[in-house]
GROMACS .gro file of C-alpha atoms in nm:
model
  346
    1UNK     CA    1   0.391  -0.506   0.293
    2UNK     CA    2   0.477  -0.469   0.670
    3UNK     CA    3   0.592  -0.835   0.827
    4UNK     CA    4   0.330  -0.938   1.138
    5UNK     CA    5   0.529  -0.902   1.412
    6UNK     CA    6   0.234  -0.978   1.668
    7UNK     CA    7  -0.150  -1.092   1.650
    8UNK     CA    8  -0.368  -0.774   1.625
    9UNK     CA    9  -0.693  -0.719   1.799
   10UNK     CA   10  -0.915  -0.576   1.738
   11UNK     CA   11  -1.750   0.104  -1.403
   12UNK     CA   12  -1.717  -0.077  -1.533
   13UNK     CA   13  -1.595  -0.127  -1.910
   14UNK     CA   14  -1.910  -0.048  -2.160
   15UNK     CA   15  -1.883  -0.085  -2.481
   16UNK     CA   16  -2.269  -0.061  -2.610
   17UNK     CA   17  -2.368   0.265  -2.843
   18UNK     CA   18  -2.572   0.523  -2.723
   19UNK     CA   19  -2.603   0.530  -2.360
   20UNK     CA   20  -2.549   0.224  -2.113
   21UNK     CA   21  -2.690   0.094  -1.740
   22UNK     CA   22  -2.428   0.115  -1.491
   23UNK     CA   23  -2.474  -0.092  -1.172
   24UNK     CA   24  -2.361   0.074  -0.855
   25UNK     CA   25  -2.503  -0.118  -0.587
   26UNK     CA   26  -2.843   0.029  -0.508
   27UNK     CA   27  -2.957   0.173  -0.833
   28UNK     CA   28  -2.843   0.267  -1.131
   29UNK     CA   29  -2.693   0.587  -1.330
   30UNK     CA   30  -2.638   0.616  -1.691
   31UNK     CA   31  -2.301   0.611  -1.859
   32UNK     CA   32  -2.284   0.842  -2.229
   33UNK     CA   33  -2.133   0.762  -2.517
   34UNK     CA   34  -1.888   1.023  -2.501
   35UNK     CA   35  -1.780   0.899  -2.126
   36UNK     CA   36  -1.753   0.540  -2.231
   37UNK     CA   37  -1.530   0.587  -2.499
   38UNK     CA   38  -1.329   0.807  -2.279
   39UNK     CA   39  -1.318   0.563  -2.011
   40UNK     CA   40  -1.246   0.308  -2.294
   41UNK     CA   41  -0.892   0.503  -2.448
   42UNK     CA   42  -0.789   0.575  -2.122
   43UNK     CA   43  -0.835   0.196  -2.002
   44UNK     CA   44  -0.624   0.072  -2.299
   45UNK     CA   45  -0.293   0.344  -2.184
   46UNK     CA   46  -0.232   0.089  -1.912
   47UNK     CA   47   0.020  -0.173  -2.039
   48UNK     CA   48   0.172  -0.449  -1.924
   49UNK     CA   49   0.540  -0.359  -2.109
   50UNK     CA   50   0.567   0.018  -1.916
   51UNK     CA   51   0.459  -0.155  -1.611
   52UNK     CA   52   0.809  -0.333  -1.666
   53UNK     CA   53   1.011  -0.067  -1.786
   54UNK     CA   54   0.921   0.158  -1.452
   55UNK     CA   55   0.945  -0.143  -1.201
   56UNK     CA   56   1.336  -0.228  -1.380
   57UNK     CA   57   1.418   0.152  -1.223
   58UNK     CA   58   1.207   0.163  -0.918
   59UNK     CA   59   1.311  -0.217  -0.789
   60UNK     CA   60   1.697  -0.194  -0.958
   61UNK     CA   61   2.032  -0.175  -0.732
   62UNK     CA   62   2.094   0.083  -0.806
   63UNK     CA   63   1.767   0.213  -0.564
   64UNK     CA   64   1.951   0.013  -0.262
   65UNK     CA   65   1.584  -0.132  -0.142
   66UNK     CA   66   1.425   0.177  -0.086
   67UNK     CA   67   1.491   0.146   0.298
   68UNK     CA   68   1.271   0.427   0.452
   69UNK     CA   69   1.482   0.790   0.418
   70UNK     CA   70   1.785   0.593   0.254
   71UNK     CA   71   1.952   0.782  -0.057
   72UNK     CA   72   1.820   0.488  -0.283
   73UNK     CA   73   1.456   0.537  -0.165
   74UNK     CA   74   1.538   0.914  -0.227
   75UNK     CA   75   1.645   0.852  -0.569
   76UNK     CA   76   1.351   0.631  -0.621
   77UNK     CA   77   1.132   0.913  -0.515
   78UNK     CA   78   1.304   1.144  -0.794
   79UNK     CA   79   1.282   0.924  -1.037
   80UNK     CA   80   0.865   0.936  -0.926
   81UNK     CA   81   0.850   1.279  -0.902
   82UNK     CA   82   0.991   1.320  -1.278
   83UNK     CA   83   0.740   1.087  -1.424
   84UNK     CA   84   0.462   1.300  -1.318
   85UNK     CA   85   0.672   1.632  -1.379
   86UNK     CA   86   0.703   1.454  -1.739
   87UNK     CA   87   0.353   1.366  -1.795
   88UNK     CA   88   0.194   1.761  -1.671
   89UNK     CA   89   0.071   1.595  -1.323
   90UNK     CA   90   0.145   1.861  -1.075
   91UNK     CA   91   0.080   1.846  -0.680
   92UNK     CA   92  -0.212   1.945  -0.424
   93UNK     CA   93  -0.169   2.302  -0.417
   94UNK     CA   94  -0.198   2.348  -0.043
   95UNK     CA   95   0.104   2.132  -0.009
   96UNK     CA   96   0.363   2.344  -0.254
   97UNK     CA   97   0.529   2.060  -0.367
   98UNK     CA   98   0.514   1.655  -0.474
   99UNK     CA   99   0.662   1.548  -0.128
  100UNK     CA  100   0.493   1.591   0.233
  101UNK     CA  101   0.739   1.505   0.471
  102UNK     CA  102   0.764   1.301   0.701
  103UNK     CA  103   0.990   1.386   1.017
  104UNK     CA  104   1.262   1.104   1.179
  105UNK     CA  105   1.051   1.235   1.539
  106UNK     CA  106   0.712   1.127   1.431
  107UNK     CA  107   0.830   0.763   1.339
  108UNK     CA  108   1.069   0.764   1.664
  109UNK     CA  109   0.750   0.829   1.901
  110UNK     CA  110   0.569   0.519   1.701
  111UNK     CA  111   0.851   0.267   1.740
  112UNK     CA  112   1.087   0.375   1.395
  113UNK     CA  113   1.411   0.397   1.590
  114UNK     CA  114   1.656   0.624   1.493
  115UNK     CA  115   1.475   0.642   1.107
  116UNK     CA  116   1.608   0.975   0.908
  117UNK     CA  117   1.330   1.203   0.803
  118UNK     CA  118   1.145   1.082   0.464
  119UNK     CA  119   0.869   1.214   0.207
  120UNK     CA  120   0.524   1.075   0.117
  121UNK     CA  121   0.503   1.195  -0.244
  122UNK     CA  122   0.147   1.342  -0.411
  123UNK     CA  123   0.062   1.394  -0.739
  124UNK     CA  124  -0.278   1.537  -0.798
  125UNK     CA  125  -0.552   1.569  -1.095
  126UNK     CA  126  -0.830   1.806  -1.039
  127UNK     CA  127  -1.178   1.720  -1.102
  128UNK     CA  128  -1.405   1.877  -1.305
  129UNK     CA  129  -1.751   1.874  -1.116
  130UNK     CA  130  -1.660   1.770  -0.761
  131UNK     CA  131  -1.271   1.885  -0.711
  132UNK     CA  132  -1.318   1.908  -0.317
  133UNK     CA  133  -1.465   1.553  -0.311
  134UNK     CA  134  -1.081   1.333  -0.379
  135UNK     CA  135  -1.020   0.916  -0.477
  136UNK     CA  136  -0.714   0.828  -0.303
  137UNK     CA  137  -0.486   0.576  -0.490
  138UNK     CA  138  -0.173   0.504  -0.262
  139UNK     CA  139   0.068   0.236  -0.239
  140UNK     CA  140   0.429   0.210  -0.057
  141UNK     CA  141   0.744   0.315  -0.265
  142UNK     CA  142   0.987   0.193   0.028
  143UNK     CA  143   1.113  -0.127   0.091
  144UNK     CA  144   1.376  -0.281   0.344
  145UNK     CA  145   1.711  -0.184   0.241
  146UNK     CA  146   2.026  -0.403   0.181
  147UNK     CA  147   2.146  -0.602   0.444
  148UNK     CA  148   2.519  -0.737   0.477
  149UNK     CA  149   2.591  -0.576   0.115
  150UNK     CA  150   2.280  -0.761  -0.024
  151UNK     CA  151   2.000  -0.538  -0.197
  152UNK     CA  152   1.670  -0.634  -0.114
  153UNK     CA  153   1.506  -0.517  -0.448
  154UNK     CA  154   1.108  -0.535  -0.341
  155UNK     CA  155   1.006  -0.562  -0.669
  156UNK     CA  156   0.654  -0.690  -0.558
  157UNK     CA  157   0.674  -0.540  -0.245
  158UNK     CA  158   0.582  -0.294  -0.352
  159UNK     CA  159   0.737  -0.180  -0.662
  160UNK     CA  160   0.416  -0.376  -0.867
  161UNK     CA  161   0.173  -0.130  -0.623
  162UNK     CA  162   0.406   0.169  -0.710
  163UNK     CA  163   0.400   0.148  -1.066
  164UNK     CA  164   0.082   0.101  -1.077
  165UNK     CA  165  -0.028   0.401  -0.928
  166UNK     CA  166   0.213   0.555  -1.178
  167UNK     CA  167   0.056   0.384  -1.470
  168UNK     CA  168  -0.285   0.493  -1.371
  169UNK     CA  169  -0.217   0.848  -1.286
  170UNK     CA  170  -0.101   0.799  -1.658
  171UNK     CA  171  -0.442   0.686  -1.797
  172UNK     CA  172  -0.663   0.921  -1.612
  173UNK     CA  173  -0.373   1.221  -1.745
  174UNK     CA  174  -0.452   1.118  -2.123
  175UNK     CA  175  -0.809   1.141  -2.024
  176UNK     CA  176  -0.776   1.484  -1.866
  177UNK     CA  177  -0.578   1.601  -2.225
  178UNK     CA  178  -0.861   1.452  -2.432
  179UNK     CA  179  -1.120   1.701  -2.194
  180UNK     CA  180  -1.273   1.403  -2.003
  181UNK     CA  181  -1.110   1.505  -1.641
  182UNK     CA  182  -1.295   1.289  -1.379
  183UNK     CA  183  -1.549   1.456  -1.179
  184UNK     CA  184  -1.429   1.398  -0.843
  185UNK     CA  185  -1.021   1.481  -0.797
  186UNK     CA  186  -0.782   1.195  -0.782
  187UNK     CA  187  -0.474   1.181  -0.539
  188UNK     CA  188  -0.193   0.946  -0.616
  189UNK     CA  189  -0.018   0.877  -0.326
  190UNK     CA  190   0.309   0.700  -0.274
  191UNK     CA  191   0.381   0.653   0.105
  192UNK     CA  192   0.684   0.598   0.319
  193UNK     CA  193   0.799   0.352   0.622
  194UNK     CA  194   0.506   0.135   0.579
  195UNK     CA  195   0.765  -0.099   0.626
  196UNK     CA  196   0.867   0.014   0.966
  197UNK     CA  197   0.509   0.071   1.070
  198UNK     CA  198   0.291   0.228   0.780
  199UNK     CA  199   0.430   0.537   0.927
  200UNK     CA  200   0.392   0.757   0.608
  201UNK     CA  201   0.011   0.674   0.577
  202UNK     CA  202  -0.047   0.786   0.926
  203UNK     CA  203   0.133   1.051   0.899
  204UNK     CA  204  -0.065   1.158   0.608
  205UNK     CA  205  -0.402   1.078   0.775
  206UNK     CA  206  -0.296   1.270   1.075
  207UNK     CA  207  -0.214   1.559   0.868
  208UNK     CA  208  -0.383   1.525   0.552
  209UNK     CA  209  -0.363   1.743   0.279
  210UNK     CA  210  -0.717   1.721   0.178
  211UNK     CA  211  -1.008   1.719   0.462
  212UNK     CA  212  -1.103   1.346   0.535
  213UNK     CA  213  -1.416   1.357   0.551
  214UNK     CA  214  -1.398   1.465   0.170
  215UNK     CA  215  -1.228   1.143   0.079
  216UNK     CA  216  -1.429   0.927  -0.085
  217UNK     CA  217  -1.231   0.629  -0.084
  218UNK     CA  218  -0.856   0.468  -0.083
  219UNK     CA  219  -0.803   0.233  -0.302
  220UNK     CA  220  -0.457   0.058  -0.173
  221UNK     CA  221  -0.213  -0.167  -0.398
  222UNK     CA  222   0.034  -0.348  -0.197
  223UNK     CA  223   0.186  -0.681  -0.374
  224UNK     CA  224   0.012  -0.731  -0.720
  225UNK     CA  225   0.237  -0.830  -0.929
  226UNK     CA  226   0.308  -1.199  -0.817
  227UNK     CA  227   0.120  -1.530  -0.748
  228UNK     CA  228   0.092  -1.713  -0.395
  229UNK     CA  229   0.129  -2.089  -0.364
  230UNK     CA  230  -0.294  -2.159  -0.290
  231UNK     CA  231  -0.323  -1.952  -0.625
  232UNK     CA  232  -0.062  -2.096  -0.827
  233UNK     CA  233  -0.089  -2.002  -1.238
  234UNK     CA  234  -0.443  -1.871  -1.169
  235UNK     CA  235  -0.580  -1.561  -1.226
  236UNK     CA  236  -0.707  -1.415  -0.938
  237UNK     CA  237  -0.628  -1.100  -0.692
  238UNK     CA  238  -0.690  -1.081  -0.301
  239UNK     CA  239  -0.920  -0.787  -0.243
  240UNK     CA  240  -0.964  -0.676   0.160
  241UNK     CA  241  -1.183  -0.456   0.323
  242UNK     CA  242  -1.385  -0.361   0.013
  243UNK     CA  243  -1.724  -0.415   0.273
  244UNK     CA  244  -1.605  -0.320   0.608
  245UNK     CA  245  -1.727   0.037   0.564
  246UNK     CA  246  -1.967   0.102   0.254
  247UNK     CA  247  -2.208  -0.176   0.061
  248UNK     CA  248  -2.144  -0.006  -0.275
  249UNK     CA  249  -1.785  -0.058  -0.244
  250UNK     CA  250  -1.750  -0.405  -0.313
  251UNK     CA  251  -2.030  -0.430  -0.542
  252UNK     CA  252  -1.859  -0.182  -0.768
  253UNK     CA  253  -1.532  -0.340  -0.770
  254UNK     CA  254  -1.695  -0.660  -0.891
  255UNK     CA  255  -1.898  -0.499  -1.156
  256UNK     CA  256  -1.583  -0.321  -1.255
  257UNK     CA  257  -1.383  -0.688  -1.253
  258UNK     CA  258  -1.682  -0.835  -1.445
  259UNK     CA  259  -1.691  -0.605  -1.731
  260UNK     CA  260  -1.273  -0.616  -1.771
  261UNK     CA  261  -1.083  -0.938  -1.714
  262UNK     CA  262  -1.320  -1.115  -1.483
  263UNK     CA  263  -1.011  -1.200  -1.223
  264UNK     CA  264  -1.131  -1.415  -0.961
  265UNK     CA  265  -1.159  -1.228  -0.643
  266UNK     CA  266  -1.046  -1.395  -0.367
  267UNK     CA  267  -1.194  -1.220  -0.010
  268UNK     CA  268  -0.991  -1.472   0.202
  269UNK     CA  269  -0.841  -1.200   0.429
  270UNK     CA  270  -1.152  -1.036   0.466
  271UNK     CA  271  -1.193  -1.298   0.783
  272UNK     CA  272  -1.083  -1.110   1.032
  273UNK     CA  273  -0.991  -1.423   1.249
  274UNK     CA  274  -0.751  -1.502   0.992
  275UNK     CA  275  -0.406  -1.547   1.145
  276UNK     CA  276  -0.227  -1.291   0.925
  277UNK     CA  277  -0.429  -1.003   1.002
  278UNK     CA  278  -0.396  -0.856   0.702
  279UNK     CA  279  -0.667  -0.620   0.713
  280UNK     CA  280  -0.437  -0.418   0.954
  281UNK     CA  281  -0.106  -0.468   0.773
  282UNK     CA  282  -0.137  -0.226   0.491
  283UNK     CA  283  -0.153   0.142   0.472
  284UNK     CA  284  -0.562   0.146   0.437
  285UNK     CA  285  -0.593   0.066   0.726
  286UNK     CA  286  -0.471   0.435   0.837
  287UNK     CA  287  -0.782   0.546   0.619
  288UNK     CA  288  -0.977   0.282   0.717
  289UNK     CA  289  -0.937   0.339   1.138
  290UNK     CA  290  -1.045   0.695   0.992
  291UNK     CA  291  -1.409   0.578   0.859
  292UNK     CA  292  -1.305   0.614   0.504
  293UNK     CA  293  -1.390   0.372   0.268
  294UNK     CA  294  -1.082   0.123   0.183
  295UNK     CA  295  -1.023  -0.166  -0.088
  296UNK     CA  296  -0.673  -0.372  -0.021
  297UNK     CA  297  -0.502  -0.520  -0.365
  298UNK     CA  298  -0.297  -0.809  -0.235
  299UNK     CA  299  -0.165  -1.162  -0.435
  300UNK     CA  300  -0.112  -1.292  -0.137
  301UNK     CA  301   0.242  -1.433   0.064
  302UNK     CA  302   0.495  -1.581  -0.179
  303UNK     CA  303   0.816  -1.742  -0.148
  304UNK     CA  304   1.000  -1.430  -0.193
  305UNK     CA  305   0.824  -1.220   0.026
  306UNK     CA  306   1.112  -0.974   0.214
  307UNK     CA  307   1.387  -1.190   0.050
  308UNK     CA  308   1.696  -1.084  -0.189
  309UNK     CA  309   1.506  -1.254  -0.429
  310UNK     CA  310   1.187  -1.025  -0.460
  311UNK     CA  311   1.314  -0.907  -0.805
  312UNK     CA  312   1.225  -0.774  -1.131
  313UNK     CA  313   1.285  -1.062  -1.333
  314UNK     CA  314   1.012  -1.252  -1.168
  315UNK     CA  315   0.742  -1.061  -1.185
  316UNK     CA  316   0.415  -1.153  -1.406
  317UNK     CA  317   0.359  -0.841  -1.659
  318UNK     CA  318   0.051  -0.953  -1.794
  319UNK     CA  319  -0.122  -1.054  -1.469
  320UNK     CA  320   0.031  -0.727  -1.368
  321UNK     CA  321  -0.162  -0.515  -1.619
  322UNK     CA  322  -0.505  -0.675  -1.578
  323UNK     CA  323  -0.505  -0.616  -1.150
  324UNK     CA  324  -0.390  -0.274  -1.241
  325UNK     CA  325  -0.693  -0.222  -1.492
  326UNK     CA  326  -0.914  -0.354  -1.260
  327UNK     CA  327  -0.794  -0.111  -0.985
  328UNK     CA  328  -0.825   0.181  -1.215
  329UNK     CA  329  -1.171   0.129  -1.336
  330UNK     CA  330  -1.272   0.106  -1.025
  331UNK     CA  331  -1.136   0.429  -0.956
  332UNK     CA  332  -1.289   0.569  -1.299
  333UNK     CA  333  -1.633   0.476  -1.154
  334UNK     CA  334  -1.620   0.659  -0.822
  335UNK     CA  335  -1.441   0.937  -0.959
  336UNK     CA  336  -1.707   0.981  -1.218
  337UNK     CA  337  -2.075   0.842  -1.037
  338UNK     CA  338  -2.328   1.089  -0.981
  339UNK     CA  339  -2.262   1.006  -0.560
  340UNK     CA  340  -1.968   0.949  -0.391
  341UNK     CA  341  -2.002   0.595  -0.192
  342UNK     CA  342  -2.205   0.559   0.116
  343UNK     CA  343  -2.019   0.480   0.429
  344UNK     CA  344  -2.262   0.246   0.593
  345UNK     CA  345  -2.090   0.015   0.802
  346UNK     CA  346  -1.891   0.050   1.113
   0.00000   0.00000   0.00000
């Protein structure tokens, strides 16, 4: 996640037979059989133990700290691109390729200093019913280098975020193969130089690849994978912005954390007063200034936040896993309701 440099102004699980009552903040639509079970297999590919085995490559040495358009962010980015390549995930069409770049002269003009040209990388599933209608799931795969010949690993921040978009893109794959592609598409976006100045996001929101007003929603991980000192050994996640811009938003992430592993969501940072400003420190807030819909996946600031010491080793798998299954079915319902989410609020 990007330091605060200065003050800013400014569907659940079901597991009944037959058919089952979804909430969805207004109303209600009806879930099948078939869906739920689908929803169900695809919920269970998400595991704690390749959650680890991805983060040990993306947050190793041997990646340097993923410092924006570095060779070990580069290498990182491979190692992404081959894990969709691997699992059948191709790209957005109208791009040609899994990486979008992002030019050293659009980060220069926004404060990146001399920062070598880098790649936002996209990997795409198609939807069935509603393919021009897309989910956004994005999180940051840089981090900030190695300084005086120490790697900075950024294992949380944001390898956890990064791997789980991977592991997700996963689940809703093995859905897709077992002919239960989500109705609405679903881009999985890794971003670049959020570090620097979420440069990658707003790149991509000032040149999207997809219209945005056809984005439903971003769902943003950034930091999931740890605990925070006020949270210590609980089981909780920070969610942000999930009612700045639609009402249904937040209501479905909480029916979606109710029916899973009934985390305790902790809307701290939703105070805008709050002195960390969080709400503007992520890269949803590049779809957010943009009227789309936005829920921020946070475990708050920890004692290894941009230290050496942000590593693999540390990170809690388990807790891991269940924020990542909550962000995911939360995806599966908006990919998959009969509406996309109303935008509501300004």
């Amino acid at each position: 996640m990007r330091k605060l440099l200065i003050p800013l102004l400014a569907l659940a699980l079901m597991t009944s037979c037959g058919t089952a009552q979804v909430a969805d903040g207004t109303s209600t639509h009806r879930v099948s059989e078939k869906s739920d079970k689908a929803f169900t297999n695809a919920y269970k590919m998400i595991k704690a133990d390749e959650l680890k085995k991805n983060l040990y490559v993306i947050a190793s040495d041997e990646m340097e700290g993923r410092d924006t358009g570095s060779k070990g962010q580069k290498k990182a980015g491979e190692y992404i691109v081959n894990y969709y390549k691997n699992l059948g995930i191709s790209f957005p069409k109208a791009l040609g390729s899994y990486y979008q770049k992002v030019p050293s002269d659009f980060m220069k003009k926004r404060g990146g200093g001399n920062l070598p040209d880098s790649e936002n990388i996209l990997a795409f599933i198609e939807g069935s019913e509603k393919p021009e209608e897309i989910v956004v799931v994005s999180a940051h795969y840089d981090h900030v280098g190695t300084k005086n010949g120490v790697v900075y690993n950024g294992a949380d921040d944001d390898g956890s975020g990064t791997v789980a978009v991977m592991e997700m893109a996963k689940a809703f794959q093995e859905a897709k193969k077992a002919g239960n592609s989500p109705k609405r598409s679903i881009l999985f976006l890794h971003v670049t130089g959020e570090e620097h100045g979420l440069f990658g996001s707003e790149y991509y929101t000032d040149h999207p690849v997809f219209p945005l007003a056809n984005t439903v929603v971003d769902l943003n991980i950034d930091m999931i994978g740890r605990d925070d000192p006020e949270n210590r050994g609980k089981q909780y996640v920070y969610v942000i912005g999930s009612d700045m811009l639609s009402s249904q938003l937040k209501v479905i992430n909480e029916e979606a954390n109710r029916k899973t592993n009934n985390l305790e969501l902790n809307y701290k940072y939703d105070d805008l007063n709050d002195p960390q400003q969080l709400y503007y420190r992520s890269d949803h807030y590049n779809f957010a200034k943009n009227n789309v819909p936005v829920a921020f996946f946070f475990d708050g600031i920890h004692e290894d936040y941009h230290k050496p010491t942000d590593k693999p080793d540390k990170i809690d798998y388990k807790l891991l896993e269940k924020r990542t299954q909550l962000v995911f079915t939360t995806a599966w319902d908006i990919a998959n309701r009969a509406d996309r989410i109303v935008v509501d609020h300004k």
